[in-house]
mmCIF file of C-alpha atoms in Angstrom:
data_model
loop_
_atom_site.group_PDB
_atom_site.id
_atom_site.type_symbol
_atom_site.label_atom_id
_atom_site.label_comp_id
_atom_site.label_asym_id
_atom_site.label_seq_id
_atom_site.Cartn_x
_atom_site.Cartn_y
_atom_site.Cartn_z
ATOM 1 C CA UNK H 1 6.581 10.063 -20.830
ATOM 2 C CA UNK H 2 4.814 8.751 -23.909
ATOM 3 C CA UNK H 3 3.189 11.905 -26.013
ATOM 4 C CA UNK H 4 -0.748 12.100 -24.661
ATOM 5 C CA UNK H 5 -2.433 11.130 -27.100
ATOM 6 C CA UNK H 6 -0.776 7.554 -27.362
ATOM 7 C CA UNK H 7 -0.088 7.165 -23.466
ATOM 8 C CA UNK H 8 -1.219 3.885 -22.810
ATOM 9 C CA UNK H 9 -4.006 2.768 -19.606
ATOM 10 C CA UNK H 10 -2.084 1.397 -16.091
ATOM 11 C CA UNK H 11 -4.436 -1.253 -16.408
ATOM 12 C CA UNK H 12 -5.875 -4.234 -18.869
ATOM 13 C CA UNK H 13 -8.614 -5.545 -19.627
ATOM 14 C CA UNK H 14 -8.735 -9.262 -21.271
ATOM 15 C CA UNK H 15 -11.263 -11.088 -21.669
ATOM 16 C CA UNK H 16 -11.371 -14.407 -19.824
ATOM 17 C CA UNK H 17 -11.133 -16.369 -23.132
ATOM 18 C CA UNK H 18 -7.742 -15.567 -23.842
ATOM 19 C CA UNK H 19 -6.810 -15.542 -20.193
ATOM 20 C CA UNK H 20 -7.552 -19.362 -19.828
ATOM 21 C CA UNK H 21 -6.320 -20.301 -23.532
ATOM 22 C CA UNK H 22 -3.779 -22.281 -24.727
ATOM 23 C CA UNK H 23 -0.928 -20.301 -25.320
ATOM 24 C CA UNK H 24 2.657 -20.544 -27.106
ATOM 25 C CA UNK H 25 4.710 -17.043 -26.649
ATOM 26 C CA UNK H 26 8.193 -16.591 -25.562
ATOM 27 C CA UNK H 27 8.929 -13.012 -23.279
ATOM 28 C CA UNK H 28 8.973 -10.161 -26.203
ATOM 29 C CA UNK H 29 5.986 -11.539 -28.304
ATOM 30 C CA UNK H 30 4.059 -11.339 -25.071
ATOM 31 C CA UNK H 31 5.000 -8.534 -24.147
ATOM 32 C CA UNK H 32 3.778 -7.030 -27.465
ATOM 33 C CA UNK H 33 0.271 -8.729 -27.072
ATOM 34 C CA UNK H 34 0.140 -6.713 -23.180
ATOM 35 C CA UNK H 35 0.531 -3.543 -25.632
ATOM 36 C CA UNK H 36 -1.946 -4.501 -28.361
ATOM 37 C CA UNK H 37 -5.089 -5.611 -25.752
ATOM 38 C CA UNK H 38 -4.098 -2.100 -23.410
ATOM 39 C CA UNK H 39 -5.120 -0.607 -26.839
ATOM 40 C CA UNK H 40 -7.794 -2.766 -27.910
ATOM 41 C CA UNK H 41 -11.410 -0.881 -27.071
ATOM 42 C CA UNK H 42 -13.110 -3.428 -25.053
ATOM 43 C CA UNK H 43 -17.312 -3.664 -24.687
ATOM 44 C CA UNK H 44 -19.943 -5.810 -23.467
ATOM 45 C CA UNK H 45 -22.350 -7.581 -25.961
ATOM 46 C CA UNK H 46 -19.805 -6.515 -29.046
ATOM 47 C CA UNK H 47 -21.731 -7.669 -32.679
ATOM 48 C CA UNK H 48 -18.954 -9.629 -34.563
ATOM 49 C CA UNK H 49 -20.238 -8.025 -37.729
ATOM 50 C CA UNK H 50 -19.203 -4.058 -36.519
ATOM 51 C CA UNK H 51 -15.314 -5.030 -36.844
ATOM 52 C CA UNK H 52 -15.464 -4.766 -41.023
ATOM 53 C CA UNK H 53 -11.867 -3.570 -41.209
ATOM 54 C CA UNK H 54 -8.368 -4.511 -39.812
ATOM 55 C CA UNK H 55 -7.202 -2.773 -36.258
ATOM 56 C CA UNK H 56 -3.721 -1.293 -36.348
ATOM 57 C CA UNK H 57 -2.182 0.004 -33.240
ATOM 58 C CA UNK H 58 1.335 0.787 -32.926
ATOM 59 C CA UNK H 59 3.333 -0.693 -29.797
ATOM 60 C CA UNK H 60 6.109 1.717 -28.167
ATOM 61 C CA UNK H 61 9.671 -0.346 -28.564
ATOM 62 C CA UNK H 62 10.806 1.301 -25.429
ATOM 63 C CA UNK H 63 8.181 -0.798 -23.790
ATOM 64 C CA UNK H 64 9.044 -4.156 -24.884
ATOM 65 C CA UNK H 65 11.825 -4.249 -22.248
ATOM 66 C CA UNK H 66 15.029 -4.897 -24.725
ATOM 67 C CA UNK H 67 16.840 -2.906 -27.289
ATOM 68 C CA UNK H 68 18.872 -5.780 -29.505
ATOM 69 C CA UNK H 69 17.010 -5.439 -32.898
ATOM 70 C CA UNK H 70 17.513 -9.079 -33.812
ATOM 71 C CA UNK H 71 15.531 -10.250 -31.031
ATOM 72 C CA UNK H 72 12.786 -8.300 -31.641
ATOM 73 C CA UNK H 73 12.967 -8.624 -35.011
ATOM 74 C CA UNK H 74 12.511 -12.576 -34.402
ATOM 75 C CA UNK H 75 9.518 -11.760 -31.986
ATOM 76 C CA UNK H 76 7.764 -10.108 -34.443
ATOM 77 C CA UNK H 77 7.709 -12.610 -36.973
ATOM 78 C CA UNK H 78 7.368 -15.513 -34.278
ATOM 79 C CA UNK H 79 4.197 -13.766 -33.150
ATOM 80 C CA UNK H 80 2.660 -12.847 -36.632
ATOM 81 C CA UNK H 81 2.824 -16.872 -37.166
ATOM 82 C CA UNK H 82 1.064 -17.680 -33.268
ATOM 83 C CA UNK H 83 -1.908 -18.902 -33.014
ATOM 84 C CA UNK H 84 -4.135 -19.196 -29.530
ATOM 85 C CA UNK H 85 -6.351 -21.872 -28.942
ATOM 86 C CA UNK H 86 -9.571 -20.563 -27.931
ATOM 87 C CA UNK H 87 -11.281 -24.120 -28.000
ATOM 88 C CA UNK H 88 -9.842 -27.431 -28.193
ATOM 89 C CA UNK H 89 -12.129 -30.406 -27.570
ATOM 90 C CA UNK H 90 -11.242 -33.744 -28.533
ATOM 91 C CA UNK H 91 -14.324 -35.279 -26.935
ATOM 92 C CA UNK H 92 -16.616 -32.826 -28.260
ATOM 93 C CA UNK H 93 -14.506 -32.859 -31.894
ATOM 94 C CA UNK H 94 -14.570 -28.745 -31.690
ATOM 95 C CA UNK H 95 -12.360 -26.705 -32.218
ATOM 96 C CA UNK H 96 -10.902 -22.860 -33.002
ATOM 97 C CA UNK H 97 -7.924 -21.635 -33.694
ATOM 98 C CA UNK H 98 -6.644 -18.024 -34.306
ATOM 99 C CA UNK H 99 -3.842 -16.030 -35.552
ATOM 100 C CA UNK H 100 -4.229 -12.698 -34.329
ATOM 101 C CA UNK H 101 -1.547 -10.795 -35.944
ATOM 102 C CA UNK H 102 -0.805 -11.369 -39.031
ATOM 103 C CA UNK H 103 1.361 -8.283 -40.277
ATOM 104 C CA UNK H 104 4.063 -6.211 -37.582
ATOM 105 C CA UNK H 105 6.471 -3.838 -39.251
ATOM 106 C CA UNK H 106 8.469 -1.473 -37.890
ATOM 107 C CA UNK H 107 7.523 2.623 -38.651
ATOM 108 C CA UNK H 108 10.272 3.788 -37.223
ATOM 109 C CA UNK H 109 12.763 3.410 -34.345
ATOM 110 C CA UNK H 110 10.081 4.214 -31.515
ATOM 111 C CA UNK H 111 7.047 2.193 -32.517
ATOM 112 C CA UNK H 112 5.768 -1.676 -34.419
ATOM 113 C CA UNK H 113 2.729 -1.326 -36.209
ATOM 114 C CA UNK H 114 0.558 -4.190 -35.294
ATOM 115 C CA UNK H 115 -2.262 -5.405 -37.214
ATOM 116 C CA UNK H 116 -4.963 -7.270 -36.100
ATOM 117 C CA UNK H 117 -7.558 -8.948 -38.051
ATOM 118 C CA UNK H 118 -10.790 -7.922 -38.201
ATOM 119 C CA UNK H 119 -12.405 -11.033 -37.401
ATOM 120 C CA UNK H 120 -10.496 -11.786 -34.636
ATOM 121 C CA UNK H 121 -10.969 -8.520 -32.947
ATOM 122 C CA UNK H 122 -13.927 -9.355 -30.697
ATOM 123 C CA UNK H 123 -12.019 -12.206 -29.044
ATOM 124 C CA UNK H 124 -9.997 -9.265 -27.820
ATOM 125 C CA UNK H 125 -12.691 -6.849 -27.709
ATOM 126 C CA UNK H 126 -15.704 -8.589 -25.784
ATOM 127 C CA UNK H 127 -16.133 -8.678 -22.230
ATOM 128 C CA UNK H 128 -19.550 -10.411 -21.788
ATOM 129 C CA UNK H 129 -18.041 -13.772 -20.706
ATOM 130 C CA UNK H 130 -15.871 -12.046 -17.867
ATOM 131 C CA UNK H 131 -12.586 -10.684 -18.253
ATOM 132 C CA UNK H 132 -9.024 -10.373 -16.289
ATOM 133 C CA UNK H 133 -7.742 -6.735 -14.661
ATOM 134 C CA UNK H 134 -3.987 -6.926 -14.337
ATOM 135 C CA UNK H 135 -1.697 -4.064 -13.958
ATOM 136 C CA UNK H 136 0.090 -3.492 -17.488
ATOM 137 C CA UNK H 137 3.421 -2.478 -15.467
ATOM 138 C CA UNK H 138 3.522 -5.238 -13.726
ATOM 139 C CA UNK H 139 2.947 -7.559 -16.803
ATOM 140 C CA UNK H 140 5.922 -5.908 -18.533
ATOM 141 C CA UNK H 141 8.302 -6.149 -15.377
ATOM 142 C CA UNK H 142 8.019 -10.156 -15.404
ATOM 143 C CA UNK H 143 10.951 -11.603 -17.491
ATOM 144 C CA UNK H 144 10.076 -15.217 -17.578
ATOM 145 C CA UNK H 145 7.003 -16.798 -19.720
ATOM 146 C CA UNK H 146 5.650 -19.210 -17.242
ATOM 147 C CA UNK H 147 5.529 -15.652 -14.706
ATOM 148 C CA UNK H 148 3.650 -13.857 -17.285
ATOM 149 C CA UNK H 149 0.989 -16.376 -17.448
ATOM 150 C CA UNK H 150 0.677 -17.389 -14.086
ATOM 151 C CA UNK H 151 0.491 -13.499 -13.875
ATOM 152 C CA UNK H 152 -2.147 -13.460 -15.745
ATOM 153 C CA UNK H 153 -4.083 -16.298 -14.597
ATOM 154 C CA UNK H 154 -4.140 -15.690 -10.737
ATOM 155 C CA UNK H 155 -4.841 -11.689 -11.620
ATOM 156 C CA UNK H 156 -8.358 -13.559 -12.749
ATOM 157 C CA UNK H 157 -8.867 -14.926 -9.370
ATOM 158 C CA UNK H 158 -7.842 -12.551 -7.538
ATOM 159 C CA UNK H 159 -10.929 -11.231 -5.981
ATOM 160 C CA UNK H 160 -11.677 -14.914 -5.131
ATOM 161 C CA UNK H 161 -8.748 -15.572 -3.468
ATOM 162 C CA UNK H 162 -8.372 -19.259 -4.978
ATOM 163 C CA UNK H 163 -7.767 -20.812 -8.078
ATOM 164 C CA UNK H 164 -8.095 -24.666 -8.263
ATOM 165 C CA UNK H 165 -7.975 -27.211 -7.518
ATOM 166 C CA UNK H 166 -7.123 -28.307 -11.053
ATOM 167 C CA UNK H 167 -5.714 -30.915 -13.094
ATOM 168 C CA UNK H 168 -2.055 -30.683 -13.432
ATOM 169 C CA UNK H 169 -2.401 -31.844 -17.243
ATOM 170 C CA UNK H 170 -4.913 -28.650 -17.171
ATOM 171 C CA UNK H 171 -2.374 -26.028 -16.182
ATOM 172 C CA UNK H 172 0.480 -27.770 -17.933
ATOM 173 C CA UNK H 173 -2.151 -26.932 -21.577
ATOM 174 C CA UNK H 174 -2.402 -23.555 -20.327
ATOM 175 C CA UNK H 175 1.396 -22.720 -20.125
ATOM 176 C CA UNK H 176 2.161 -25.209 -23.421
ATOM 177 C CA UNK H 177 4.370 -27.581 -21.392
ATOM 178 C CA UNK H 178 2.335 -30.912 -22.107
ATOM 179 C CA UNK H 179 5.895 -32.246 -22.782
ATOM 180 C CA UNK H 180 8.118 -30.504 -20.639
ATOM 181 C CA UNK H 181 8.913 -30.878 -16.985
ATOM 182 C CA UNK H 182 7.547 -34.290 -16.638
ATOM 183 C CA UNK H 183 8.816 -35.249 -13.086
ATOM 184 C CA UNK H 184 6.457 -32.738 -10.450
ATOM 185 C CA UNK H 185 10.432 -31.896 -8.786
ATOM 186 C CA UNK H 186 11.056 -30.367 -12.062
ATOM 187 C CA UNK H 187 7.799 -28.469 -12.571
ATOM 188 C CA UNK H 188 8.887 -26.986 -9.505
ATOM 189 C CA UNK H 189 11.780 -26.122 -10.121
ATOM 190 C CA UNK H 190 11.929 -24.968 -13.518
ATOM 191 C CA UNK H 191 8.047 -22.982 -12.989
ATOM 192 C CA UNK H 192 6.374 -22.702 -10.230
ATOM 193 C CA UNK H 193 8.760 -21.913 -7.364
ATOM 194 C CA UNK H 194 10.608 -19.529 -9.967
ATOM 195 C CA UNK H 195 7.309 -17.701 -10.804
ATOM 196 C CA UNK H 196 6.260 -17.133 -7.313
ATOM 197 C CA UNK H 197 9.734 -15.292 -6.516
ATOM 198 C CA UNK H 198 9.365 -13.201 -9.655
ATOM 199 C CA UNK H 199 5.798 -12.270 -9.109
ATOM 200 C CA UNK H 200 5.692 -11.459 -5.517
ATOM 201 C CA UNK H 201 9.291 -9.671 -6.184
ATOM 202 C CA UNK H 202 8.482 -7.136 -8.808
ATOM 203 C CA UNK H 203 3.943 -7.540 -9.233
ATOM 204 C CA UNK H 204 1.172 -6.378 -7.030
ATOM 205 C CA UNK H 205 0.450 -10.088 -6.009
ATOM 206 C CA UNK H 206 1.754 -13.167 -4.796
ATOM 207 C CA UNK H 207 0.767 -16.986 -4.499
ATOM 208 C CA UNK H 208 1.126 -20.066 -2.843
ATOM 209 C CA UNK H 209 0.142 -23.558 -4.542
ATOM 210 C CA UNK H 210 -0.292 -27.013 -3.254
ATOM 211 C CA UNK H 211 0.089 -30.368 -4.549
ATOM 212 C CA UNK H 212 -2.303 -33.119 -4.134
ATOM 213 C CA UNK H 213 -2.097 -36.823 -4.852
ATOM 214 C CA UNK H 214 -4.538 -39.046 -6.352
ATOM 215 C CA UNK H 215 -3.129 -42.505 -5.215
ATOM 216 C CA UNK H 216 0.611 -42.110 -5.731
ATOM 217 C CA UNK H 217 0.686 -39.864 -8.432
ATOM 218 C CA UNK H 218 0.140 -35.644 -7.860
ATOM 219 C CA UNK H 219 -2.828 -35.341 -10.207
ATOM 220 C CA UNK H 220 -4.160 -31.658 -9.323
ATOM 221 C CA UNK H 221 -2.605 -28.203 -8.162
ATOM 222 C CA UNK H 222 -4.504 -25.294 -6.122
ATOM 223 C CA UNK H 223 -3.403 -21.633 -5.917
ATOM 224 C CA UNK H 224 -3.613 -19.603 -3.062
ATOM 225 C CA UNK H 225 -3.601 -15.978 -4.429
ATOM 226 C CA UNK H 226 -3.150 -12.710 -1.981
ATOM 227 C CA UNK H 227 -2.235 -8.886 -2.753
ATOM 228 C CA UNK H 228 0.796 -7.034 -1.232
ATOM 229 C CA UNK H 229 2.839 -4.346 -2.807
ATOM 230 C CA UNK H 230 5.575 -5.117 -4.517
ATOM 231 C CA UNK H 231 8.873 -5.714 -3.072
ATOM 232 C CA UNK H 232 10.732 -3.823 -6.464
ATOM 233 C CA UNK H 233 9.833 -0.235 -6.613
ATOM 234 C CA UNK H 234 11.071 0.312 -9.544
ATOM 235 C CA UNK H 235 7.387 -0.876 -10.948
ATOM 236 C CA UNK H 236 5.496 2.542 -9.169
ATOM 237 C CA UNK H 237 8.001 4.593 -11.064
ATOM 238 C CA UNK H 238 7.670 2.653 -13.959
ATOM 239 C CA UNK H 239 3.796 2.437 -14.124
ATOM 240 C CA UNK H 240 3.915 6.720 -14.052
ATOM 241 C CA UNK H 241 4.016 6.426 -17.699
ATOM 242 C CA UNK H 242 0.991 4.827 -17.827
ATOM 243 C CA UNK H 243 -2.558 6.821 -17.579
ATOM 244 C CA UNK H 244 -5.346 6.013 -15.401
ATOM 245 C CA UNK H 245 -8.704 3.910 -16.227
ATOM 246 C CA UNK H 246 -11.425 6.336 -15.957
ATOM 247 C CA UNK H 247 -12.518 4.355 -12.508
ATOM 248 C CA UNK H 248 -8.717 4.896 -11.384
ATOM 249 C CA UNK H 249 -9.643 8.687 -12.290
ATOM 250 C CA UNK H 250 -12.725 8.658 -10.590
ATOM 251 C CA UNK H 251 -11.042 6.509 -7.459
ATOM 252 C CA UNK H 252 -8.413 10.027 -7.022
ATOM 253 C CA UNK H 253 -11.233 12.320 -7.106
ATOM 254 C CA UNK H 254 -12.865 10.702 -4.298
ATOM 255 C CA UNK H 255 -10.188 9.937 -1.661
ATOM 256 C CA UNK H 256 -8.899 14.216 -2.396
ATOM 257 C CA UNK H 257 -12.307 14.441 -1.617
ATOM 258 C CA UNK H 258 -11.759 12.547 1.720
ATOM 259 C CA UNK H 259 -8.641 14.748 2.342
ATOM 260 C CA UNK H 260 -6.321 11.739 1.854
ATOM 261 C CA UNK H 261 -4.149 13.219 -0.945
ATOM 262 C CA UNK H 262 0.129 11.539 -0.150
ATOM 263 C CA UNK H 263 1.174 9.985 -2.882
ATOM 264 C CA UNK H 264 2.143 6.875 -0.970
ATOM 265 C CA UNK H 265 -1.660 6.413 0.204
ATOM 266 C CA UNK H 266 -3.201 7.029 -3.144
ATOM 267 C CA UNK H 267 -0.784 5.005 -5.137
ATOM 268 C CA UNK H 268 -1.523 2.504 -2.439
ATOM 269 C CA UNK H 269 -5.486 2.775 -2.700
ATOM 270 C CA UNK H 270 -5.740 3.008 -6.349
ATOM 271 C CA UNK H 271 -3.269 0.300 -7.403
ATOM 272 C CA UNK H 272 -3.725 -2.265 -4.828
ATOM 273 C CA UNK H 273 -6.288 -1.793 -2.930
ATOM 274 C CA UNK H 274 -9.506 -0.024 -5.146
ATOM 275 C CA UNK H 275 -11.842 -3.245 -4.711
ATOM 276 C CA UNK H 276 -12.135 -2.766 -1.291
ATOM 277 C CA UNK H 277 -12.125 0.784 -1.326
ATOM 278 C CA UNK H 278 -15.103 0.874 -4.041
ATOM 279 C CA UNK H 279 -16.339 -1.646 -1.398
ATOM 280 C CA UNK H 280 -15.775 0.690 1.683
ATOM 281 C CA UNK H 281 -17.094 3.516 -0.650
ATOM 282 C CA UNK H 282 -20.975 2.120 -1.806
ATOM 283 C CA UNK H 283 -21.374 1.532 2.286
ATOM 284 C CA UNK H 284 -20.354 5.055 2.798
ATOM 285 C CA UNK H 285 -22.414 7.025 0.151
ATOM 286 C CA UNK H 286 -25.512 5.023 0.666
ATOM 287 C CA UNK H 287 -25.558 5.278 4.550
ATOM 288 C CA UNK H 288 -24.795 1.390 5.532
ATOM 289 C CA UNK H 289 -21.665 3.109 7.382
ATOM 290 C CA UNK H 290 -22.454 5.397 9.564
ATOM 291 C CA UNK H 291 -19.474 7.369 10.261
ATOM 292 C CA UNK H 292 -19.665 10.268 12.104
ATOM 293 C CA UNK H 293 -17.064 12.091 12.096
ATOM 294 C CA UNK H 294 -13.043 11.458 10.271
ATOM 295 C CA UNK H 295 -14.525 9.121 7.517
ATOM 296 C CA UNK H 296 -10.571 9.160 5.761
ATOM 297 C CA UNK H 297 -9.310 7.778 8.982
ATOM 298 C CA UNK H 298 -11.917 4.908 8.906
ATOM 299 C CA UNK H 299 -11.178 4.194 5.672
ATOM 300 C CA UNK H 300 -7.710 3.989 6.270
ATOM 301 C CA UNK H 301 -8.429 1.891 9.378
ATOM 302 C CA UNK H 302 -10.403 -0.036 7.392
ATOM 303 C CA UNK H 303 -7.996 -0.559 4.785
ATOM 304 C CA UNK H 304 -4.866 -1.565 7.265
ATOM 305 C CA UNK H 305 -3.082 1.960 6.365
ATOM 306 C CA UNK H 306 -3.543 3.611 9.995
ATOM 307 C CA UNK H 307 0.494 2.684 10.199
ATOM 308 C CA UNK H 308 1.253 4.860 6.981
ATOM 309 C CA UNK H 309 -0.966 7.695 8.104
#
């Protein structure tokens, strides 16, 4: 367990911006930047000028998911050299570039110090323009790149159910492989049909995609995104060392309240399922439901958990 004062939220919060931007990390830098945005204090309607000074937060090595020294060694100064693409318009000649963090040094065995300048911080910090949930565990589970942001980008749509369809030259920008994979039997091969065994083996979701033709030539891709629990349950035991978002929090207090209390039905509720039981819940409190008598077992019933109870 991480000490409490530095135990780090189950879930994270990034904005949309970075979400959909054009992105260049390998595995460990990544996994790093899931570390530094859990961290990052996140707002709506953030003034640029309030961030005056650089944001240091340190990043637990135990985390990052390997232990050789070299490698993360060469993470670190791979990532303090990355930029993201926030905007990248040739039509529109606009453009804007950032590199995030410029300084990571180690402090001691258990921790990297990250910086993170000051005028960057409200591209990690504002939440005005939307902004992904995704389950930090989950994030840090994935071993491959293209995983962690297809992760990432179908944990945006996930409410929706849908993503697409979009360009294939699109999604290539998004994962930075403009120049790999040409032939669509290698894209799947090499990304897609690899991600969707990783994610649906060890994250909270899963997807299916579909290819469509314009002419002779497969010009877009459309995701299909549903929630399930994961197949490796190593990531519930895992996520433990992770603390609760305040709604999470406030999510417990109500189903105890309900009498549901198993571990298996909360972890259930609050990890997977709290959209539709904040859903369930606003019906309940303000009388749309009426529910006479039992109101856990409706919920339950309602949430497709009658087998579990």
């Amino acid at each position: 367990m991480e000490p409490e004062e530095h135990r780090l939220k189950k879930t994270n919060r990034q904005p949309n911006s970075i979400t959909m931007s054009k992105q260049q990390f390998e595995v460990i830098e990544k996994r790093i930047m899931y570390l530094v945005i859990n961290q990052v204090k996140t707002g709506r309607n953030i003034q640029e000028d309030v961030f005056k000074e650089n944001l240091t937060v340190l990043v637990p090595i135990k985390h990052l998911g390997d232990t050789n020294y070299e490698r993360i060694r060469s993470a670190a100064k791979s990532l303090s050299k990355r930029q993201i693409a926030l905007k990248d318009d040739k039509r529109n000649k606009t453009f804007d570039y950032i590199t995030p963090f410029p300084r990571i040094k180690t402090t001691n065995n258990s921790y990297l110090e990250v910086t993170i300048l000051a005028d960057t911080i409200p591209y990690f910090a504002e939440l005005n323009k939307g902004y992904t949930n995704y389950l930090l565990a989950s994030a840090l589970s994935l071993h491959s790149k293209h995983s962690q942001r297809i992760y990432e980008i179908i944990s945006r749509f996930k409410d929706t159910k849908f993503f697409g369809p979009i360009p294939i030259s699109e999604f290539r920008e998004m994962l930075s492989i403009e120049d790999s994979y040409k032939e669509i039997s290698m894209l799947k091969a090499r990304v897609l049909e690899p991600a969707r065994n990783e994610i649906a083996e060890k994250t909270e979701l899963g997807f299916n995609y579909v290819l469509t033709k314009t002419g002779r030539k497969y010009t877009h891709i459309k995701f299909t995104i549903y929630g399930q629990a994961p197949k490796d349950q190593q990531l519930l035991k895992f996520a433990e060392d992770f603390r609760d978002d305040d709604k999470s929090e406030r999510c417990k207090v109500l189903l105890k309240a309900l009498g549901i209390i198993r571990d298996d039905l909360v972890n259930e509720i609050v990890n997977y399922q709290q959209k539709e039981f904040w859903e369930w819940h606003y019906k309940y409190s303000t009388g749309a439901l009426k529910v006479s008598k039992n109101p856990a077992g409706l919920l339950l019933t309602t949430l497709g958990l009658t087998e579990k109870k």
